Amino acid sequence: MATIYDLFVEKPDGTKQSMQEYEGSVIVIVNTASKCGFTDQFKELQQIYDDYREQGLIVLGFPSDNFNNQEFDSMDETLAFCERNYGVTFPMFKKVDVKGDQASPLFSFLTSQKRGLLTEGVKWNFTKFLINRKGDVVERFAPQTSPEKMRSSIDKIVQ
């Protein structure tokens, strides 16, 4: 069976990166959108990254335009927006599809491991997946769940 570490993702410049680079880390993966009602979650995601980075946690952001076209067309615009407005320093990746036939292999894998409440697929922007150090998807958080509410789950696996 494939693991998350068998997958590749694309950096903003289009170069491929192996997820194996994050093996042994606690990972939060989130599909983001710059023009969404949940966009303020970038602040809390950055705070979690800052607070847990020394303990081996990484936040990975994947911009997506799947829901009401709430992402900029240009990756440069997206990255500048996130940095300027929310101080984002965690890695952001190339825009991806997170649902449907064109869904990225990463999000297809994540949703196959942890179904949502009503649907297997990603329902909206800022769906968050928590992955332990072994690469297991241990929890999925709904878009409306504040990243701050993920802390107790993170605390259990970050040690």
XYZ file of N, CA and C in Angstrom:
477
model
N 0.843 -1.193 0.000
C 0.000 0.000 0.000
C 0.884 1.251 0.000
N 0.489 2.204 -0.768
C 1.233 3.463 -0.862
C 1.098 4.241 0.441
N 2.103 5.026 0.740
C 2.048 5.924 1.890
C 2.160 7.354 1.376
N 1.964 8.291 2.264
C 2.078 9.697 1.886
C 3.483 10.003 1.368
N 4.475 9.224 1.849
C 5.862 9.468 1.464
C 6.181 9.000 0.046
N 5.268 8.270 -0.570
C 5.455 7.844 -1.958
C 5.011 8.911 -2.950
N 4.380 9.967 -2.442
C 3.795 10.989 -3.305
C 4.751 12.152 -3.557
N 4.485 12.839 -4.649
C 5.232 14.040 -5.004
C 4.250 15.201 -5.098
N 4.733 16.394 -4.754
C 3.947 17.618 -4.859
C 4.765 18.613 -5.666
N 4.107 19.682 -6.091
C 4.812 20.697 -6.876
C 4.980 21.975 -6.078
N 6.214 22.462 -6.071
C 6.503 23.753 -5.464
C 5.899 24.850 -6.348
N 5.817 26.077 -5.832
C 5.230 27.164 -6.629
C 5.870 27.347 -7.997
N 7.164 27.030 -8.117
C 7.837 27.192 -9.408
C 7.651 25.988 -10.332
N 6.887 24.994 -9.887
C 6.590 23.831 -10.722
C 7.543 22.659 -10.545
N 8.609 22.831 -9.764
C 9.518 21.705 -9.541
C 8.867 20.705 -8.588
N 9.179 19.447 -8.821
C 8.592 18.375 -8.006
C 9.377 18.204 -6.709
N 8.642 17.870 -5.669
C 9.251 17.598 -4.372
C 8.616 16.349 -3.801
N 9.435 15.470 -3.270
C 8.934 14.243 -2.647
C 8.402 14.552 -1.251
N 7.282 13.951 -0.913
C 6.761 14.078 0.439
C 7.671 13.361 1.432
N 8.551 12.519 0.914
C 9.498 11.811 1.772
C 10.389 12.804 2.535
N 10.510 14.011 2.011
C 11.279 15.058 2.671
C 10.748 15.350 4.073
N 9.472 15.033 4.305
C 8.843 15.329 5.589
C 8.713 14.096 6.481
N 9.306 12.988 6.069
C 9.229 11.768 6.867
C 9.788 12.041 8.263
N 9.066 11.591 9.283
C 9.475 11.803 10.664
C 8.923 13.080 11.275
N 8.274 13.915 10.473
C 7.668 15.152 10.965
C 6.183 14.926 11.244
N 5.632 15.743 12.108
C 4.186 15.852 12.244
C 3.784 16.883 11.197
N 2.781 16.563 10.390
C 2.427 17.423 9.259
C 0.960 17.860 9.352
N 0.730 19.133 9.120
C -0.622 19.659 8.920
C -0.694 20.056 7.456
N -1.610 19.439 6.721
C -1.823 19.771 5.306
C -3.175 20.451 5.190
N -3.188 21.582 4.492
C -4.418 22.364 4.383
C -4.567 22.887 2.960
N -5.801 22.811 2.448
C -6.078 23.457 1.163
C -6.540 24.881 1.465
N -5.887 25.826 0.824
C -6.101 27.230 1.163
C -6.751 27.991 0.010
N -7.246 29.171 0.337
C -7.789 30.088 -0.669
C -7.651 31.499 -0.124
N -7.131 32.388 -0.926
C -6.821 33.749 -0.482
C -8.047 34.639 -0.338
N -9.159 34.276 -0.986
C -10.333 35.152 -0.977
C -11.544 34.448 -0.379
N -11.317 33.694 0.681
C -12.354 32.879 1.316
C -12.698 33.471 2.674
N -13.887 33.196 3.148
C -14.284 33.645 4.481
C -13.416 33.065 5.589
N -12.728 31.963 5.311
C -11.865 31.330 6.312
C -10.396 31.753 6.178
N -10.102 32.697 5.303
C -8.724 33.071 5.017
C -7.966 33.520 6.269
N -8.668 34.074 7.257
C -8.002 34.484 8.498
C -7.354 33.306 9.224
N -7.717 32.076 8.852
C -7.086 30.909 9.480
C -5.590 30.860 9.194
N -5.127 31.575 8.178
C -3.686 31.645 7.925
C -2.944 32.106 9.183
N -3.518 33.057 9.931
C -2.874 33.575 11.144
C -2.649 32.456 12.152
N -3.696 31.671 12.395
C -3.603 30.591 13.377
C -2.714 29.462 12.877
N -2.764 29.167 11.587
C -1.880 28.140 11.028
C -0.423 28.560 11.188
N -0.137 29.825 10.946
C 1.221 30.330 11.125
C 1.627 30.248 12.595
N 0.696 30.565 13.496
C 1.006 30.500 14.934
C 1.308 29.065 15.358
N 0.541 28.117 14.860
C 0.806 26.700 15.161
C 2.175 26.299 14.626
N 2.469 26.714 13.416
C 3.779 26.422 12.825
C 4.894 27.006 13.701
N 4.751 28.252 14.114
C 5.761 28.900 14.957
C 5.899 28.178 16.300
N 4.779 27.816 16.902
C 4.794 27.218 18.238
C 5.332 25.794 18.261
N 5.146 25.041 17.188
C 5.502 23.618 17.193
C 6.667 23.266 16.267
N 7.180 24.212 15.531
C 8.238 23.938 14.556
C 9.449 23.263 15.213
N 9.833 23.745 16.384
C 10.991 23.178 17.091
C 10.756 21.716 17.482
N 9.498 21.317 17.571
C 9.156 19.938 17.939
C 8.930 19.070 16.700
N 9.247 19.607 15.534
C 9.178 18.806 14.316
C 7.853 18.854 13.576
N 7.054 19.904 13.791
C 5.793 20.036 13.057
C 5.998 20.966 11.865
N 5.377 20.623 10.767
C 5.401 21.462 9.562
C 3.961 21.642 9.078
N 3.644 22.835 8.643
C 2.363 23.128 7.997
C 2.644 23.261 6.514
N 1.838 22.599 5.691
C 1.984 22.663 4.239
C 0.684 23.192 3.645
N 0.772 24.312 2.933
C -0.401 24.932 2.333
C -0.485 24.658 0.846
N -1.684 24.271 0.409
C -1.935 23.974 -0.999
C -3.099 24.832 -1.496
N -2.792 25.939 -2.170
C -3.857 26.782 -2.713
C -4.743 25.983 -3.676
N -6.015 26.288 -3.624
C -6.970 25.603 -4.494
C -8.028 26.591 -4.958
N -8.481 26.381 -6.175
C -9.495 27.248 -6.775
C -10.805 26.486 -6.981
N -10.962 25.361 -6.288
C -12.114 24.489 -6.524
C -13.436 25.040 -6.017
N -13.392 25.996 -5.118
C -14.623 26.451 -4.489
C -14.827 27.936 -4.761
N -15.690 28.242 -5.708
C -16.043 29.619 -6.062
C -14.858 30.477 -6.493
N -13.877 29.869 -7.089
C -12.711 30.606 -7.620
C -12.195 31.637 -6.618
N -11.826 31.169 -5.437
C -11.403 32.076 -4.368
C -9.887 32.153 -4.217
N -9.179 31.839 -5.294
C -7.720 31.934 -5.270
C -7.263 32.772 -6.449
N -6.155 33.489 -6.258
C -5.589 34.288 -7.341
C -5.158 33.376 -8.488
N -5.122 33.917 -9.698
C -4.656 33.145 -10.852
C -3.147 32.918 -10.792
N -2.433 33.879 -10.278
C -0.972 33.847 -10.255
C -0.457 33.344 -8.901
N 0.488 32.403 -8.934
C 1.107 31.920 -7.700
C 1.843 33.047 -7.000
N 2.466 33.942 -7.766
C 3.178 35.067 -7.154
C 2.218 35.928 -6.326
N 1.017 36.162 -6.857
C 0.015 36.935 -6.123
C -0.384 36.214 -4.839
N -0.606 34.906 -4.947
C -1.005 34.109 -3.785
C 0.060 34.174 -2.701
N 1.301 33.924 -3.074
C 2.387 33.905 -2.094
C 2.578 35.278 -1.454
N 2.529 36.328 -2.266
C 2.694 37.688 -1.744
C 1.548 38.037 -0.794
N 0.333 37.671 -1.147
C -0.835 37.934 -0.311
C -0.686 37.262 1.052
N -0.305 35.985 1.040
C -0.180 35.221 2.293
C 0.915 35.798 3.189
N 2.013 36.169 2.582
C 3.130 36.709 3.354
C 2.807 38.103 3.880
N 2.289 38.947 3.013
C 2.015 40.343 3.367
C 0.905 40.453 4.423
N -0.177 39.718 4.252
C -1.339 39.876 5.124
C -1.326 38.988 6.362
N -0.623 37.860 6.292
C -0.686 36.899 7.403
C 0.687 36.445 7.888
N 1.748 36.967 7.301
C 3.089 36.599 7.735
C 3.431 35.144 7.524
N 2.826 34.523 6.524
C 3.028 33.090 6.283
C 4.484 32.803 5.901
N 5.094 31.919 6.683
C 6.452 31.460 6.372
C 6.494 29.944 6.162
N 5.388 29.249 6.462
C 5.384 27.805 6.213
C 5.298 27.557 4.709
N 5.735 26.378 4.256
C 5.763 26.115 2.812
C 4.373 26.148 2.160
N 4.322 26.847 1.055
C 3.125 26.867 0.211
C 3.514 26.210 -1.111
N 2.560 25.521 -1.703
C 2.829 24.767 -2.923
C 2.000 25.291 -4.076
N 2.241 24.725 -5.239
C 1.521 25.118 -6.448
C 0.029 24.827 -6.280
N -0.780 25.655 -6.889
C -2.231 25.489 -6.831
C -2.624 24.107 -7.340
N -3.533 23.453 -6.617
C -3.971 22.097 -6.963
C -5.491 22.002 -6.939
N -5.985 20.965 -7.590
C -7.381 20.575 -7.417
C -7.419 19.621 -6.230
N -8.420 19.783 -5.384
C -8.520 18.948 -4.195
C -9.725 18.010 -4.232
N -10.485 18.077 -5.320
C -11.653 17.196 -5.444
C -11.897 16.895 -6.920
N -12.696 15.886 -7.157
C -13.071 15.544 -8.523
C -12.023 14.727 -9.253
N -12.247 14.540 -10.545
C -11.373 13.709 -11.380
C -9.962 14.260 -11.484
N -9.813 15.564 -11.329
C -8.498 16.199 -11.460
C -7.805 16.396 -10.112
N -8.352 15.820 -9.045
C -7.756 16.004 -7.716
C -6.309 15.535 -7.702
N -5.483 16.277 -7.011
C -4.070 15.912 -6.901
C -3.955 14.560 -6.200
N -2.928 13.792 -6.533
C -2.734 12.502 -5.852
C -2.651 12.659 -4.329
N -2.070 13.759 -3.855
C -1.977 13.974 -2.412
C -3.360 14.058 -1.786
N -4.240 14.874 -2.344
C -5.560 15.035 -1.739
C -6.439 13.802 -1.967
N -6.232 13.091 -3.056
C -6.937 11.814 -3.240
C -6.525 10.838 -2.141
N -5.227 10.807 -1.843
C -4.723 9.937 -0.779
C -5.303 10.348 0.572
N -5.214 11.637 0.895
C -5.684 12.120 2.201
C -7.157 11.800 2.423
N -7.977 12.068 1.404
C -9.417 11.840 1.568
C -9.759 10.358 1.582
N -8.916 9.522 0.986
C -9.165 8.071 1.059
C -8.822 7.544 2.455
N -7.941 8.234 3.157
C -7.527 7.816 4.497
C -8.473 8.317 5.584
N -8.998 9.514 5.409
C -9.916 10.107 6.398
C -11.081 10.752 5.682
N -12.212 10.096 5.777
C -13.433 10.634 5.180
C -13.938 11.822 5.989
N -14.660 12.690 5.318
C -15.306 13.798 6.008
C -16.606 13.325 6.627
N -17.280 14.207 7.296
C -18.528 13.871 7.974
C -19.601 13.423 6.979
N -19.756 14.175 5.912
C -20.812 13.870 4.950
C -20.285 13.359 3.620
N -19.017 13.554 3.376
C -18.463 13.202 2.080
C -17.021 12.753 2.235
N -16.569 11.943 1.306
C -15.170 11.536 1.327
C -14.295 12.696 0.880
N -14.732 13.390 -0.167
C -13.923 14.452 -0.751
C -13.841 15.690 0.122
N -12.959 16.591 -0.270
C -12.826 17.867 0.408
C -14.066 18.697 0.095
N -14.683 19.244 1.141
C -15.955 19.945 0.994
C -15.779 21.442 0.746
N -14.682 22.027 1.253
C -14.491 23.468 1.123
C -13.040 23.805 1.446
N -12.684 25.076 1.246
C -11.349 25.570 1.574
C -11.054 25.400 3.062
N -9.785 25.245 3.366
C -9.278 25.139 4.726
C -9.720 23.863 5.443
N -9.856 22.774 4.673
C -9.949 21.452 5.277
C -8.524 21.094 5.692
N -8.379 20.603 6.923
C -7.046 20.372 7.473
C -6.866 18.893 7.808
N -5.699 18.348 7.457
C -5.366 16.952 7.743
C -4.139 16.927 8.639
N -4.197 16.110 9.696
C -3.077 15.962 10.625
C -2.447 14.589 10.411
N -1.142 14.584 10.161
C -0.403 13.359 9.844
C 0.661 13.154 10.917
N 0.744 11.920 11.449
C 1.743 11.656 12.491
C 3.115 11.397 11.877
N 4.097 11.152 12.723
C 5.482 10.993 12.279
C 5.704 9.757 11.415
N 4.764 8.802 11.467
C 4.871 7.596 10.639
C 4.192 7.774 9.278
N 3.544 8.903 9.102
C 2.869 9.172 7.834
C 1.407 8.778 7.816
N 0.851 8.434 8.981
C -0.565 8.075 9.069
C -1.416 9.332 9.186
N -2.508 9.374 8.431
C -3.459 10.478 8.549
C -4.295 10.179 9.794
N -4.074 10.936 10.855
C -4.718 10.616 12.126
C -5.998 11.396 12.380
N -6.127 12.556 11.749
C -7.340 13.332 11.973
C -7.578 14.286 10.818
N -8.851 14.577 10.609
C -9.276 15.524 9.580
C -10.140 16.561 10.271
N -9.906 17.831 9.946
C -10.629 18.921 10.571
C -11.405 19.685 9.508
N -12.650 19.996 9.826
C -13.540 20.690 8.900
C -13.051 22.120 8.646
N -13.456 22.687 7.512
C -13.059 24.058 7.192
C -13.366 25.053 8.308
N -14.518 24.921 8.937
C -14.900 25.893 9.964
C -14.194 25.671 11.299
N -13.466 24.561 11.449
C -12.724 24.310 12.680
C -11.481 25.186 12.719
N -11.396 25.985 13.746
C -10.246 26.865 13.921
C -8.982 26.030 14.104
N -7.878 26.420 13.459
C -6.620 25.701 13.691
C -6.250 25.636 15.173
N -6.629 26.637 15.955
C -6.354 26.615 17.396
C -6.975 25.384 18.059
N -8.105 24.932 17.540
C -8.785 23.764 18.114
C -8.076 22.456 17.774
N -7.030 22.534 16.950
C -6.245 21.345 16.594
C -5.154 21.076 17.634
N -4.899 22.020 18.508
C -3.757 21.920 19.417
C -3.765 20.665 20.292
N -4.913 20.276 20.832
C -4.921 19.088 21.697
C -4.547 17.842 20.910
N -4.999 17.767 19.668
C -4.639 16.630 18.814
C -3.149 16.664 18.452
N -2.647 17.854 18.180
C -1.222 18.009 17.869
C -0.380 17.617 19.090
N -0.795 18.090 20.262
C -0.039 17.796 21.484
C 0.111 16.292 21.710
N -0.909 15.523 21.357
C -0.859 14.067 21.561
C 0.195 13.377 20.717
N 0.490 13.927 19.533
C 1.396 13.214 18.618
C 2.728 13.895 18.395
N 2.889 15.114 18.888
C 4.107 15.853 18.588
C 5.276 15.441 19.503
N 4.972 14.849 20.647
C 6.039 14.494 21.603
C 6.995 13.480 21.047
